[in-house]
Each structure stands twice: as structure tokens, then as C-alpha cells.
PDB file of C-alpha atoms in Angstrom:
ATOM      1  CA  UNK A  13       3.453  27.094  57.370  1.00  0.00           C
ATOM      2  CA  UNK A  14       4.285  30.078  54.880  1.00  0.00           C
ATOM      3  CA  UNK A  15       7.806  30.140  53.070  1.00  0.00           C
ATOM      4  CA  UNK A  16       8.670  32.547  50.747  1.00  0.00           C
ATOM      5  CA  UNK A  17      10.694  32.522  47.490  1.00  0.00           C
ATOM      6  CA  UNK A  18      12.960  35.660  46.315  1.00  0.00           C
ATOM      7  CA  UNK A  19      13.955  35.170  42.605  1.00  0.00           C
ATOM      8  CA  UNK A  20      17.407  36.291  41.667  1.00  0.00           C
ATOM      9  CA  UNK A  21      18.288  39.315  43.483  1.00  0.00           C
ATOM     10  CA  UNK A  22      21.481  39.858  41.779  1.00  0.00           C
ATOM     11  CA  UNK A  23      22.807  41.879  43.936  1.00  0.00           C
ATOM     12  CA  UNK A  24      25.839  43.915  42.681  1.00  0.00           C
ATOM     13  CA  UNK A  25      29.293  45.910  42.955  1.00  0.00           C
ATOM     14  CA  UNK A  26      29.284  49.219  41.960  1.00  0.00           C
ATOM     15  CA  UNK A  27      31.976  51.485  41.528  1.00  0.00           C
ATOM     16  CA  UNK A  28      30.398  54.315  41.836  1.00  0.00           C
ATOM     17  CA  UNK A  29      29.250  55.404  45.832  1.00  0.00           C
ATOM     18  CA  UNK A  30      26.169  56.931  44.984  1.00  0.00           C
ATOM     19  CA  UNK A  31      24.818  53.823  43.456  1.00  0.00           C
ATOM     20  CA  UNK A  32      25.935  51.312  45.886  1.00  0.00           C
ATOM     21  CA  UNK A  33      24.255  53.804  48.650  1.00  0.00           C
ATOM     22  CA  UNK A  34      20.959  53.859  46.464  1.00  0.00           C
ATOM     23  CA  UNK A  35      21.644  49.739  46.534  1.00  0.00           C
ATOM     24  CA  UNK A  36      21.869  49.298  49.691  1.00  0.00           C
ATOM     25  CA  UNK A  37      18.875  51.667  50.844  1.00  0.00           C
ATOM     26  CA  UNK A  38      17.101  49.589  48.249  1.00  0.00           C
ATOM     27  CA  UNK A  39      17.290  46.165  49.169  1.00  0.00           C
ATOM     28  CA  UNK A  40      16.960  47.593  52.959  1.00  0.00           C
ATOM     29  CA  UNK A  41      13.660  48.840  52.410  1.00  0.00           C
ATOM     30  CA  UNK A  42      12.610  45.626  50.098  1.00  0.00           C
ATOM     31  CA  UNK A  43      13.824  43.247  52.482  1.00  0.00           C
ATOM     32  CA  UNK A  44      11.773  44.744  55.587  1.00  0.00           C
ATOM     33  CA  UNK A  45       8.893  44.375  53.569  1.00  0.00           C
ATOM     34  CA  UNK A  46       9.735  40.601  52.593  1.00  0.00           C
ATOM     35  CA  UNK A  47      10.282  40.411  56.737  1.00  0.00           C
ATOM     36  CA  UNK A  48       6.454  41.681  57.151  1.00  0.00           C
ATOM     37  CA  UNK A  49       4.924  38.403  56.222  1.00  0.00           C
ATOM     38  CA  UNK A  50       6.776  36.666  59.239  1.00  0.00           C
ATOM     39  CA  UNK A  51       7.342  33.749  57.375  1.00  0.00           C
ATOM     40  CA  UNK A  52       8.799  30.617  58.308  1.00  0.00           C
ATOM     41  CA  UNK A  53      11.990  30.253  55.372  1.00  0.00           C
ATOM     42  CA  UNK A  54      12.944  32.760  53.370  1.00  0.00           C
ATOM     43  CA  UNK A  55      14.827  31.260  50.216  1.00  0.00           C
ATOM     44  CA  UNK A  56      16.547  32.814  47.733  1.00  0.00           C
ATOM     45  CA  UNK A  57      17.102  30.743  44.828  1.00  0.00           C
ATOM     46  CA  UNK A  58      20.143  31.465  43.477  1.00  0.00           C
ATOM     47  CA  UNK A  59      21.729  34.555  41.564  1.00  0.00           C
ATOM     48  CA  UNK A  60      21.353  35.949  45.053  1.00  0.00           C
ATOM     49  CA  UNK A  61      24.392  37.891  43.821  1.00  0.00           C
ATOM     50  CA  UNK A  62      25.980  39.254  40.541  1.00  0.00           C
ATOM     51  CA  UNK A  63      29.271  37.627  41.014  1.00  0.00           C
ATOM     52  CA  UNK A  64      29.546  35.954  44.226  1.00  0.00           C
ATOM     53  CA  UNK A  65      32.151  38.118  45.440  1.00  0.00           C
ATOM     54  CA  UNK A  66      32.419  37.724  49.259  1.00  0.00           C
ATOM     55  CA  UNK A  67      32.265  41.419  49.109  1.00  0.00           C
ATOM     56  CA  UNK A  68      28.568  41.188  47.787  1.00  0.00           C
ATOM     57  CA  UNK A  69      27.774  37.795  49.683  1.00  0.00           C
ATOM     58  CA  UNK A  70      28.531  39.856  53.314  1.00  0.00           C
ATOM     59  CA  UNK A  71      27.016  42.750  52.080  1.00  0.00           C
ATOM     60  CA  UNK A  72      24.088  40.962  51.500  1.00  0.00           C
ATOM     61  CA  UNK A  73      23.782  38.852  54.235  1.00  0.00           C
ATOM     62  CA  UNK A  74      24.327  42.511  56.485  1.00  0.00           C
ATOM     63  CA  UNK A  75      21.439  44.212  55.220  1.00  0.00           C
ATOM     64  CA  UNK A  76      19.610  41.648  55.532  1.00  0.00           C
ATOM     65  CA  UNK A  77      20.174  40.427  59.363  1.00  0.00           C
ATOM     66  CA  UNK A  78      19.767  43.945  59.783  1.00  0.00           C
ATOM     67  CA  UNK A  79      16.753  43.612  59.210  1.00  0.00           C
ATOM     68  CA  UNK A  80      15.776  40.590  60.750  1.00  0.00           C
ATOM     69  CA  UNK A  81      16.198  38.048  57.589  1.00  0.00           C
ATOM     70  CA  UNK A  82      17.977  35.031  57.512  1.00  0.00           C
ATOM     71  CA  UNK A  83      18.287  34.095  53.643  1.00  0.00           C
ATOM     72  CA  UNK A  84      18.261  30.298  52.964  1.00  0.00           C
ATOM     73  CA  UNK A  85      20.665  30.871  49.980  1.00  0.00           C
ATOM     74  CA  UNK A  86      20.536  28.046  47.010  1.00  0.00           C
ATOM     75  CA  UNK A  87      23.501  28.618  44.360  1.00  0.00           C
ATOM     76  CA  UNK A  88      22.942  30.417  40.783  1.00  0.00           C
ATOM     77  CA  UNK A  89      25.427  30.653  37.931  1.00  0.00           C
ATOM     78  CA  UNK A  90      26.092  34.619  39.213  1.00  0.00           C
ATOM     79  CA  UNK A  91      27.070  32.641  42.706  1.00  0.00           C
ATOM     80  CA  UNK A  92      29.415  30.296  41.597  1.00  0.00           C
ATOM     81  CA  UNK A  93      31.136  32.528  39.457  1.00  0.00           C
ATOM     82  CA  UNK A  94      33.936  33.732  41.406  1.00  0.00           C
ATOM     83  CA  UNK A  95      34.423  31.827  44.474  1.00  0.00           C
ATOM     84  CA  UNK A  96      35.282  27.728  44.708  1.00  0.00           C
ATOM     85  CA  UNK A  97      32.070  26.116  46.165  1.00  0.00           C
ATOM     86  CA  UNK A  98      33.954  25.478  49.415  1.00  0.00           C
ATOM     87  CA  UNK A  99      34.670  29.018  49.690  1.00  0.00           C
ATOM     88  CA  UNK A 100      30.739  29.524  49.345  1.00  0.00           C
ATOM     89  CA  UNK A 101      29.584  26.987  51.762  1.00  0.00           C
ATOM     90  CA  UNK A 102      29.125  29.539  54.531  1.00  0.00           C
ATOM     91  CA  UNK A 103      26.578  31.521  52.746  1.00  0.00           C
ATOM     92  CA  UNK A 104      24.599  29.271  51.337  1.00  0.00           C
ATOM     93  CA  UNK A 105      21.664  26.099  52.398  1.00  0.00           C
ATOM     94  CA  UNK A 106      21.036  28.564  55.581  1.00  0.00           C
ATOM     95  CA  UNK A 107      24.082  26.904  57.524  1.00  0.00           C
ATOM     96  CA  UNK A 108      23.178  23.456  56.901  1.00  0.00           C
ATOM     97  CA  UNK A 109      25.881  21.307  55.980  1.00  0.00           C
ATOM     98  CA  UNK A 110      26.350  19.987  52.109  1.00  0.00           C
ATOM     99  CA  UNK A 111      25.020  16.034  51.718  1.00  0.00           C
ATOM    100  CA  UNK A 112      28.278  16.934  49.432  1.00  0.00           C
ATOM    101  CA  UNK A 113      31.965  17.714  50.003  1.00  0.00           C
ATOM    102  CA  UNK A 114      32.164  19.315  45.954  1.00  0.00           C
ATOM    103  CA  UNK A 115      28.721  20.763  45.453  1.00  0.00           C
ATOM    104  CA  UNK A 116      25.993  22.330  48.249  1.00  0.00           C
ATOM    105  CA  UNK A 117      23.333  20.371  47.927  1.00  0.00           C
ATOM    106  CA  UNK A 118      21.154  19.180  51.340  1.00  0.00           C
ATOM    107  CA  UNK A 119      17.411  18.146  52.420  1.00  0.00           C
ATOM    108  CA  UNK A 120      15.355  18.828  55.846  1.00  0.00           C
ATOM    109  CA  UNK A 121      12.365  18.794  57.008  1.00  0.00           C
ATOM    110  CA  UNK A 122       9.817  21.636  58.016  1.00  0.00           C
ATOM    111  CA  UNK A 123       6.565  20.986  59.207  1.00  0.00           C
ATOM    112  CA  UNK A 124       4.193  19.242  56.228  1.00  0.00           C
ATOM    113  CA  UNK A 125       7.144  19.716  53.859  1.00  0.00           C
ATOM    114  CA  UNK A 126      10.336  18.298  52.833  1.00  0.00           C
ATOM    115  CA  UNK A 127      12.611  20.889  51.450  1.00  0.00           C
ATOM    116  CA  UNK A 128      15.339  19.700  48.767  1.00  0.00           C
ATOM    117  CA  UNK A 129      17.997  22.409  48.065  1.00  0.00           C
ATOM    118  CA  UNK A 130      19.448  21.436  44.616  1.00  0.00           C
ATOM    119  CA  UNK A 131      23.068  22.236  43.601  1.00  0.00           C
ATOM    120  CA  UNK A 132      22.489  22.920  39.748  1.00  0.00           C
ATOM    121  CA  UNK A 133      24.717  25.949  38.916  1.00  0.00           C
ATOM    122  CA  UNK A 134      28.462  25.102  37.453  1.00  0.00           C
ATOM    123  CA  UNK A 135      31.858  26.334  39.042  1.00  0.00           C
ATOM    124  CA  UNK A 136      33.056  29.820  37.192  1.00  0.00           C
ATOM    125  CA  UNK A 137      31.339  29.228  33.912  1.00  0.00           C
ATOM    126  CA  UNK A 138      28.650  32.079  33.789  1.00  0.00           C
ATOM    127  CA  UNK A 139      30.388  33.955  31.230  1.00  0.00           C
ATOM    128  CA  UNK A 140      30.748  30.781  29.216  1.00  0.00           C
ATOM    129  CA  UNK A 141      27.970  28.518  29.697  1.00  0.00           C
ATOM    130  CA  UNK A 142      25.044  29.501  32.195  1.00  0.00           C
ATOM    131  CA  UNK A 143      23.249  26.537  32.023  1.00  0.00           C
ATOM    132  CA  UNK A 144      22.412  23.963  34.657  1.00  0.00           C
ATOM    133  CA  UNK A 145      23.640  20.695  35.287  1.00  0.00           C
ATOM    134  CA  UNK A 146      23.153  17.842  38.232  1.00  0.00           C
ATOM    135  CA  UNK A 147      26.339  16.091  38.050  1.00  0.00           C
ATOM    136  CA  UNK A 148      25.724  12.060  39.013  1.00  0.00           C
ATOM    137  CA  UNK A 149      26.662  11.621  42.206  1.00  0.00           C
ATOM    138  CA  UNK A 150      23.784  14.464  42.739  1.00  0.00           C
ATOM    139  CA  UNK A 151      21.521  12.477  40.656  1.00  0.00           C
ATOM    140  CA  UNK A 152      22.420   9.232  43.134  1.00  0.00           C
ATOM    141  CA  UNK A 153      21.240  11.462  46.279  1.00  0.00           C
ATOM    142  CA  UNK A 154      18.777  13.028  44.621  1.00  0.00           C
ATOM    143  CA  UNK A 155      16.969   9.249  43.771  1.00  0.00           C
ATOM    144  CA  UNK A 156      17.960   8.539  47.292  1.00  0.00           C
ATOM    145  CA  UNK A 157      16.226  11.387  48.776  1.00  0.00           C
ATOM    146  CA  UNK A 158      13.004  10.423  46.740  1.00  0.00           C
ATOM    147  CA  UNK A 159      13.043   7.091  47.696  1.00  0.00           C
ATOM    148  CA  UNK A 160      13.413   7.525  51.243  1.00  0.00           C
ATOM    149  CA  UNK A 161       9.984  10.009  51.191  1.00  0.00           C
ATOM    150  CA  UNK A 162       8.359   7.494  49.115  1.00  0.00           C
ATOM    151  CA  UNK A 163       9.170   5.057  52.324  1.00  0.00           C
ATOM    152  CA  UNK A 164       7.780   7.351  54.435  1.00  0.00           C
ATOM    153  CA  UNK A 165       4.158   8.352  55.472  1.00  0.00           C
ATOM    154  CA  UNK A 166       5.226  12.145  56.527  1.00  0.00           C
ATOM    155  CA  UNK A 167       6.048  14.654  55.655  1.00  0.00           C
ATOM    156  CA  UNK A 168       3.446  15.337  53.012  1.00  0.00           C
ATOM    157  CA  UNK A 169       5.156  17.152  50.498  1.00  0.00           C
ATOM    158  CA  UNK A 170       8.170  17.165  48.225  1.00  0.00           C
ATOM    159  CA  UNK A 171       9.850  20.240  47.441  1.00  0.00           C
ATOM    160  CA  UNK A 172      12.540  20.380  45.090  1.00  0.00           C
ATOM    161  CA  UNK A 173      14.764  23.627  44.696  1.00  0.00           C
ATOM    162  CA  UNK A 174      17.114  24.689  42.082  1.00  0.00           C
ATOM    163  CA  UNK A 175      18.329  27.623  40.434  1.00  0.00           C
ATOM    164  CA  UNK A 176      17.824  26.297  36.502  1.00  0.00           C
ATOM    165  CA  UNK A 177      14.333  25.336  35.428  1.00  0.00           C
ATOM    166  CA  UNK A 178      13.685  22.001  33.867  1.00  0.00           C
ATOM    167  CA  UNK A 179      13.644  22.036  30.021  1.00  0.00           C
ATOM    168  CA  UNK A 180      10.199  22.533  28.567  1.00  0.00           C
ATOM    169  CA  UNK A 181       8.606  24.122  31.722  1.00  0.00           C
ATOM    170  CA  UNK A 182       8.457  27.198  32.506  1.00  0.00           C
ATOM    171  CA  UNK A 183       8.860  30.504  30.534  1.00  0.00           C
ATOM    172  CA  UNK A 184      11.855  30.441  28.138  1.00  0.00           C
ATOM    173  CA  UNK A 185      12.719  27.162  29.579  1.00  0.00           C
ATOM    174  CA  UNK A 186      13.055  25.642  26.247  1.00  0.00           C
ATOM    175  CA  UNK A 187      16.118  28.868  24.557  1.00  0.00           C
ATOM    176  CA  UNK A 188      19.665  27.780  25.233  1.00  0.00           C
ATOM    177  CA  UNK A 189      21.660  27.964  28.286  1.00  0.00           C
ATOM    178  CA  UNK A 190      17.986  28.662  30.064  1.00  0.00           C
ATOM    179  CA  UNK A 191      17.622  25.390  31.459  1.00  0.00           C
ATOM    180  CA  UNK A 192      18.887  22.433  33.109  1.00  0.00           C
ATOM    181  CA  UNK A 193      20.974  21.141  30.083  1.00  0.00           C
ATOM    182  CA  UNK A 194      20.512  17.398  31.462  1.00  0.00           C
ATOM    183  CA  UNK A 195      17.037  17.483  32.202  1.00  0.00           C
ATOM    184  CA  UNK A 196      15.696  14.171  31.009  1.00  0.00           C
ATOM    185  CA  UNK A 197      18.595  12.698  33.622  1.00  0.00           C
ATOM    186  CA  UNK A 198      16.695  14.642  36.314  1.00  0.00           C
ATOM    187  CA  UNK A 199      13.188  13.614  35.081  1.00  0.00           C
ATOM    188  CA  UNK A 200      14.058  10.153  35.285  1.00  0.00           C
ATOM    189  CA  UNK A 201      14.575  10.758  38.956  1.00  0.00           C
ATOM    190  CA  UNK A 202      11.584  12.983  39.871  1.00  0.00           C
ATOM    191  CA  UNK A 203       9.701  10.723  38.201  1.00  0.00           C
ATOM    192  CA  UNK A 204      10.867   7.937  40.775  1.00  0.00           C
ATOM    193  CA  UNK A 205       8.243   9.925  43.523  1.00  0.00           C
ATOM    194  CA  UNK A 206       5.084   7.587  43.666  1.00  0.00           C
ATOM    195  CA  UNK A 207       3.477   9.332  47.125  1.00  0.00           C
ATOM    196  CA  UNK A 208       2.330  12.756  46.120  1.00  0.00           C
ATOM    197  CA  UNK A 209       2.540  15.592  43.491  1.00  0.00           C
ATOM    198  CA  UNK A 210       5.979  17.106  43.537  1.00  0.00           C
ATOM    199  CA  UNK A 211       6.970  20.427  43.138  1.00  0.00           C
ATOM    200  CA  UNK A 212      10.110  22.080  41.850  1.00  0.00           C
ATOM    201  CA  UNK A 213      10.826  25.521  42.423  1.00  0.00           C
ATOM    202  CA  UNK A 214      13.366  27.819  40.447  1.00  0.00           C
ATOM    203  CA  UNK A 215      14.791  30.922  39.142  1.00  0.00           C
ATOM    204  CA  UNK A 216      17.470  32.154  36.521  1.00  0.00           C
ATOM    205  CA  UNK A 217      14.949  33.400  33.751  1.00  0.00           C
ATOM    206  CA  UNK A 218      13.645  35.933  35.507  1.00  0.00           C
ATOM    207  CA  UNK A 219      10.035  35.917  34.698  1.00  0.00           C
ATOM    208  CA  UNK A 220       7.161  34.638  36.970  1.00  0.00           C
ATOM    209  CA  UNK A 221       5.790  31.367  35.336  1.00  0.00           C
ATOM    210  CA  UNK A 222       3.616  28.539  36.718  1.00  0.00           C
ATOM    211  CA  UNK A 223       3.368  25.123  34.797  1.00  0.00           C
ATOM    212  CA  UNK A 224       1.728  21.414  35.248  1.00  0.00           C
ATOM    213  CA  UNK A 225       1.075  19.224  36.127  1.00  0.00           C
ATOM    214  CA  UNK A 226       2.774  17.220  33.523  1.00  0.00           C
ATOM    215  CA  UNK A 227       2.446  13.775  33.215  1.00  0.00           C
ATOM    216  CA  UNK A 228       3.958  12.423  36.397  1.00  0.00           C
ATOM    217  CA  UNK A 229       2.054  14.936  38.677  1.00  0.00           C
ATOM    218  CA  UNK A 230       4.934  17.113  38.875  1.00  0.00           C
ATOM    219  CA  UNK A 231       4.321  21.304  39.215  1.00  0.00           C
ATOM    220  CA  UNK A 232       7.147  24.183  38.437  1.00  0.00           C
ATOM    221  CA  UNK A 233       7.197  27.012  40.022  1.00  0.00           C
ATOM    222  CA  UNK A 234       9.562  29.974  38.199  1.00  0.00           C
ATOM    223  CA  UNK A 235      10.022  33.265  40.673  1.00  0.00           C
ATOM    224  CA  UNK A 236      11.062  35.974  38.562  1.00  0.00           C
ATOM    225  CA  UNK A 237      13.844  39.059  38.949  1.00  0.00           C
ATOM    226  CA  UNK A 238      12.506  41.634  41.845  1.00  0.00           C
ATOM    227  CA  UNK A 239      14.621  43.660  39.899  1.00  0.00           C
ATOM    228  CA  UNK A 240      12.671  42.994  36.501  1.00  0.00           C
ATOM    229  CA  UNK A 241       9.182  41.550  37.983  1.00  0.00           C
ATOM    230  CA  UNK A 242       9.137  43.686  40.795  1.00  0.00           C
ATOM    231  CA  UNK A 243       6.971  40.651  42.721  1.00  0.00           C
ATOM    232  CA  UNK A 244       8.088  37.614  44.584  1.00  0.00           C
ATOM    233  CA  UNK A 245       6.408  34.129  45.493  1.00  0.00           C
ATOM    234  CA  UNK A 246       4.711  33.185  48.718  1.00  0.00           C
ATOM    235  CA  UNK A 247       3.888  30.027  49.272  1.00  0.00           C
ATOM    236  CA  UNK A 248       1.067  28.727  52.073  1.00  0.00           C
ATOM    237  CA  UNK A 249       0.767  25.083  53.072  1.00  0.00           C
ATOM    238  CA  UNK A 250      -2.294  24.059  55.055  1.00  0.00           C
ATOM    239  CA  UNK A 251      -5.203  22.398  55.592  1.00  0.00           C
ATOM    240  CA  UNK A 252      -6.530  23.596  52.162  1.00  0.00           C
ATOM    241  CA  UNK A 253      -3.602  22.080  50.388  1.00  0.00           C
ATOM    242  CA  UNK A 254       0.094  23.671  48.940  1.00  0.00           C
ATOM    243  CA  UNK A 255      -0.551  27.668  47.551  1.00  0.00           C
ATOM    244  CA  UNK A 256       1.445  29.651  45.661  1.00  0.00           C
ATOM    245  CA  UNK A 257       1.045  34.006  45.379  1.00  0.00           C
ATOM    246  CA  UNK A 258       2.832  36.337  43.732  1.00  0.00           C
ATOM    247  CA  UNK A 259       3.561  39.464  46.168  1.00  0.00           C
ATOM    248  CA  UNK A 260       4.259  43.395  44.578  1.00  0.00           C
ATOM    249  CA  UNK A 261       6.686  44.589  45.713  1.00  0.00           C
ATOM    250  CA  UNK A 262       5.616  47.995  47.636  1.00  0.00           C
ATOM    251  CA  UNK A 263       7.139  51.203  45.058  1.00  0.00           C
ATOM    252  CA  UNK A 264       4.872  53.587  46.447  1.00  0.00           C
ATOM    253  CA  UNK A 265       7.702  55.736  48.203  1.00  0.00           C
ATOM    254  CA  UNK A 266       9.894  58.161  45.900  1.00  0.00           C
ATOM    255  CA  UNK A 267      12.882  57.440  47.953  1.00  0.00           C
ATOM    256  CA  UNK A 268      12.760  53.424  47.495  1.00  0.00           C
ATOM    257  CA  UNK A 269      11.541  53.740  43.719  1.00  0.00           C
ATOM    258  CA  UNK A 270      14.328  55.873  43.037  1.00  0.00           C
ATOM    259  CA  UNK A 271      16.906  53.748  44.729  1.00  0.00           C
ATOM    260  CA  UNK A 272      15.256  50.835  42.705  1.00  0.00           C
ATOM    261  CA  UNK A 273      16.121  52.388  39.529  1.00  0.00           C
ATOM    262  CA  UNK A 274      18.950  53.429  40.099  1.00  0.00           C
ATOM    263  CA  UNK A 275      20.336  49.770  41.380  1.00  0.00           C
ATOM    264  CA  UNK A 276      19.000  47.809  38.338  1.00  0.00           C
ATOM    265  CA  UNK A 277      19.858  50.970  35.627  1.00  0.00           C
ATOM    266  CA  UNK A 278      23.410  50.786  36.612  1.00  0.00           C
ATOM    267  CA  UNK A 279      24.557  47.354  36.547  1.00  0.00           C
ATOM    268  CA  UNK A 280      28.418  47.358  35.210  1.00  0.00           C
ATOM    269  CA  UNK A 281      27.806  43.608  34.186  1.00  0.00           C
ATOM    270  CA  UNK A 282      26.113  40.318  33.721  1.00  0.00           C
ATOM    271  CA  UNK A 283      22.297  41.889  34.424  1.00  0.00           C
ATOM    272  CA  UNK A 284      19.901  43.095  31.778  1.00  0.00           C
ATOM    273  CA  UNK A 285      16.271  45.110  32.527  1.00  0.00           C
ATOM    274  CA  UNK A 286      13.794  44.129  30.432  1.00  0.00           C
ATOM    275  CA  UNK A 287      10.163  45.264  30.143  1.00  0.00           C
ATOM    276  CA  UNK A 288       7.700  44.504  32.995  1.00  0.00           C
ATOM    277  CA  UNK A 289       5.262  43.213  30.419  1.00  0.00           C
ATOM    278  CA  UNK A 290       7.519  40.627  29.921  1.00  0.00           C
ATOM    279  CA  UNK A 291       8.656  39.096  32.739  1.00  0.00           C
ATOM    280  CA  UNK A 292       5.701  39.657  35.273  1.00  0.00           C
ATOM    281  CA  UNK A 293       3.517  36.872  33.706  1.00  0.00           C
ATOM    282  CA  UNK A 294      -0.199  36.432  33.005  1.00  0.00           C
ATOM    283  CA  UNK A 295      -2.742  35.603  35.510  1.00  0.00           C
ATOM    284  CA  UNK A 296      -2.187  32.156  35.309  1.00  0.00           C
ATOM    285  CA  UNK A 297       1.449  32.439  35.872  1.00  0.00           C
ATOM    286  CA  UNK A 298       0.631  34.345  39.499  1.00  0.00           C
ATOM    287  CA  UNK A 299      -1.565  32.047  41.632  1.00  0.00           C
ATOM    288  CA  UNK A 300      -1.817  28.546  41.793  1.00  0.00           C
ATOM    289  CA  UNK A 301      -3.327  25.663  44.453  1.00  0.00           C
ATOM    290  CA  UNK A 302      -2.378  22.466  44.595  1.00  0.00           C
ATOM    291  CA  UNK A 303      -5.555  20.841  46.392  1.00  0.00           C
ATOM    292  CA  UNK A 304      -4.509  18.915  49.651  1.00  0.00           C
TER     293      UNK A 304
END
């Protein structure tokens, strides 16, 4: 099976036409080629929007259907800014229902993998405090979750995702508000999986970055900003084991590099463009295996 991993898209109001036509036409053209691979789940992990306005959220979800995407959405900080999490619930976990009736938070199974969609982001606090945080009732399912694959001889693989990396991870995982602020509660947990390397997957830093195992067996995955990194992750589970690619992001047509510029140059709010150099990675932080 092949999933693939879209690291925050922020996508945005505008006020001005011109720009939200060049947006659109943008994340049109990126979005066919993220359709290309065919792949079995497309997630986005969270800041899938720059202020979960329902206005972005259906504009969104539009362009992409359009296209013949269905985005498995996991919440960000940008998500939960605006709406109450009840309000979101249509958008987001790809129209599976919450384990939750607060947060959106849910598990399932796809062929050699289990897939757990974390619920990390806070409710209207990104202008205040953009950190992460798994409340305790999450913390309860969450330990129930790895128990019950521990139990179990299938599937053969434990996927965590979240929006906020775990502290002392992945790039800039350690700088305030750029983390999971109670990540040793959430370590305790992972660190409850006895059956097979886990893997958590995130966002919300914006730079590709690979790291681990660490002690427990446990590998992160970070998928950078298409709008900063201009790559995203795919990830390939066979009979060779779990993979993990970073994919550029096809620029090679004036029109769509145009409309790319001009969509992350004019953000009104809550988005900064840094340097490539920074936020692609190094070599290391593009491939990785994880031998069956």
C-alpha cells in the first residue's frame, strides 16, 4: 500500500481576487500532481488551512474533489482556530466518526497498517499558544488503542498521526510552542507498544525531518510546508518493510510557479516563507526504510 502525507498546506483567505485566483489555480495544479501517484490515503496533517474558516475548509475540499482527492484531514492549530471542534467534524478524519464527542481523534485499519489520527491542536488558541497538547481522556484511548494492537497479531504496523511533533525529535522540536507541550505524558504511552517499531508522523514546523529510532524503537516522521519545502512525503509499505520519500513538487510550468508565489508571498496572516535551505532538510532527513 502507498499513503501519502501533505504537510501544512495552509491554505488561505485573500482579499484581494487576483490572489485567491492565483490560489486556487495553484493548489489545482499541485493537487493533480499529488493525485498522479494513485495512492491509497491521502492525509493532510493539520494546518490544512490558515484559519479554519468554513470558507477555506469548502474551498479546499472543492478543488480538491475536483480533482479526484479525498483529503484525510487531521486538525492543526490554524484548524481549530476559528470554528468549535464540532463545527469541524465534517472536514476532518476523512468522515470517520470521533472515538470523541470534544476532540476528533479515531483509529482504522488499512491493509498492513493501523492508522491513529491524533487530536493534538487546542480550541482557538493559535494566536496565543500554538503548541500541542493530548488532553487525558486522549491519553486513556490512546493507551487503549496500543494495547489492543499489542493483543493482536495483525495488522503489522502502528501509525501514529498528529499535527505537533514530540519534544526532542524532529527539527526545531525542542523551541517553544513547536512541540507537543506534554510530551513525556505521550511517551509514557507510546512506549506501552511491545509488538513492533512505531511510527509517528507530523507537521506544524514546516521543515522535512526524519529521526530514530530512539530508545523504545519509535521513528518520527516531520512533512514540511509545500509552501516553504516545496516536497511532500510518500510513504510505501511492502514486502521490503515501511518507506518513507520525499516527492518535489513539479515548478517547471511558469503559470503554476507564478501562482505559487504569489499564494505564499501574500499571506495577510499567521504564515511566514522562509528560505528553502532551511526547511527542505538534508539527505538524511528525505528517505528513510524501516526494514520489514
Amino acid at each position: 500500500m502507498r499513503f501519502i502525507v501533505l504537510g501544512d498546506l495552509h491554505y488561505a483567505n485573500y482579499s484581494r481576487s487576483e490572489v485567491a485566483a492565483s490560489r486556487d489555480r495553484f493548489f489545482e495544479a499541485f493537487f493533480r500532481q499529488v493525485a498522479a501517484h494513485q495512492a491509497d490515503i491521502v492525509f493532510a496533517i493539520g494546518d490544512t488551512t490558515n484559519r479554519g474558516t468554513l470558507t477555506e475548509l469548502k474551498g479546499e475540499t472543492e478543488i480538491a474533489r475536483r480533482v479526484g482527492l479525498e483529503l484525510v484531514r487531521i486538525t492543526g492549530n490554524h484548524d481549530t482556530d476559528s470554528l468549535d471542534k464540532s463545527e469541524l467534524a465534517p472536514y476532518f478524519l476523512g468522515g470517520r466518526a470521533s472515538a470523541s464527542s470534544s476532540e476528533l481523534y479515531t483509529s482504522f485499519d488499512f491493509g498492513p497498517v493501523r492508522f491513529i489520527l491524533a487530536d493534538t491542536s487546542r480550541s482557538k488558541c493559535s494566536s496565543i499558544d500554538w503548541s500541542g497538547f493530548v488532553p487525558e481522556e486522549q491519553l486513556g484511548w490512546l493507551e487503549a488503542e496500543i494495547e489492543r494492537f499489542n493483543a493482536e497479531t495483525q495488522p503489522k504496523y502502528l501509525a501514529v498521526l498528529g499535527h505537533h511533533p514530540m519534544f526532542g525529535t524532529t527539527d526545531r522540536s525542542t523551541e517553544d510552542r513547536l512541540n507537543i507541550a506534554n510530551s513525556e505524558a505521550v511517551y509514557q504511552v507510546f512506549y506501552k507498544l511491545t509488538r513492533t517499531p512505531g511510527v509517528y508522523i507530523c507537521g506544524h514546523n514546516h521543515s522535512n525531518s526524519l529521526a530514530g529510532p530512539d530508545a523504545q524503537g519509535w521513528y518520527y516522521i516531520q512533512a514540511g510546508a509545500p509552501l516553504v519545502c516545496l516536497s511532500y512525503r510518500l510513504l510505501t509499505v511492502d514486502e521490503k518493510g515501511f518507506r518513507v520519500e520525499t516527492v518535489d513538487m513539479d515548478l517547471s510550468d511558469a503559470a503554476v510557479k507564478a501562482d505559487f508565489e504569489m499564494t505564499r508571498q501574500n499571506f495577510e496572516e499567521g504564515f511566514s516563507v522562509y528560505p528553502l535551505e532551511a526547511m527542505y532538510g538534508a539527505e538524511s532527513d528525505h528517505r528513510l526504510l524501516i526494514p520489514a
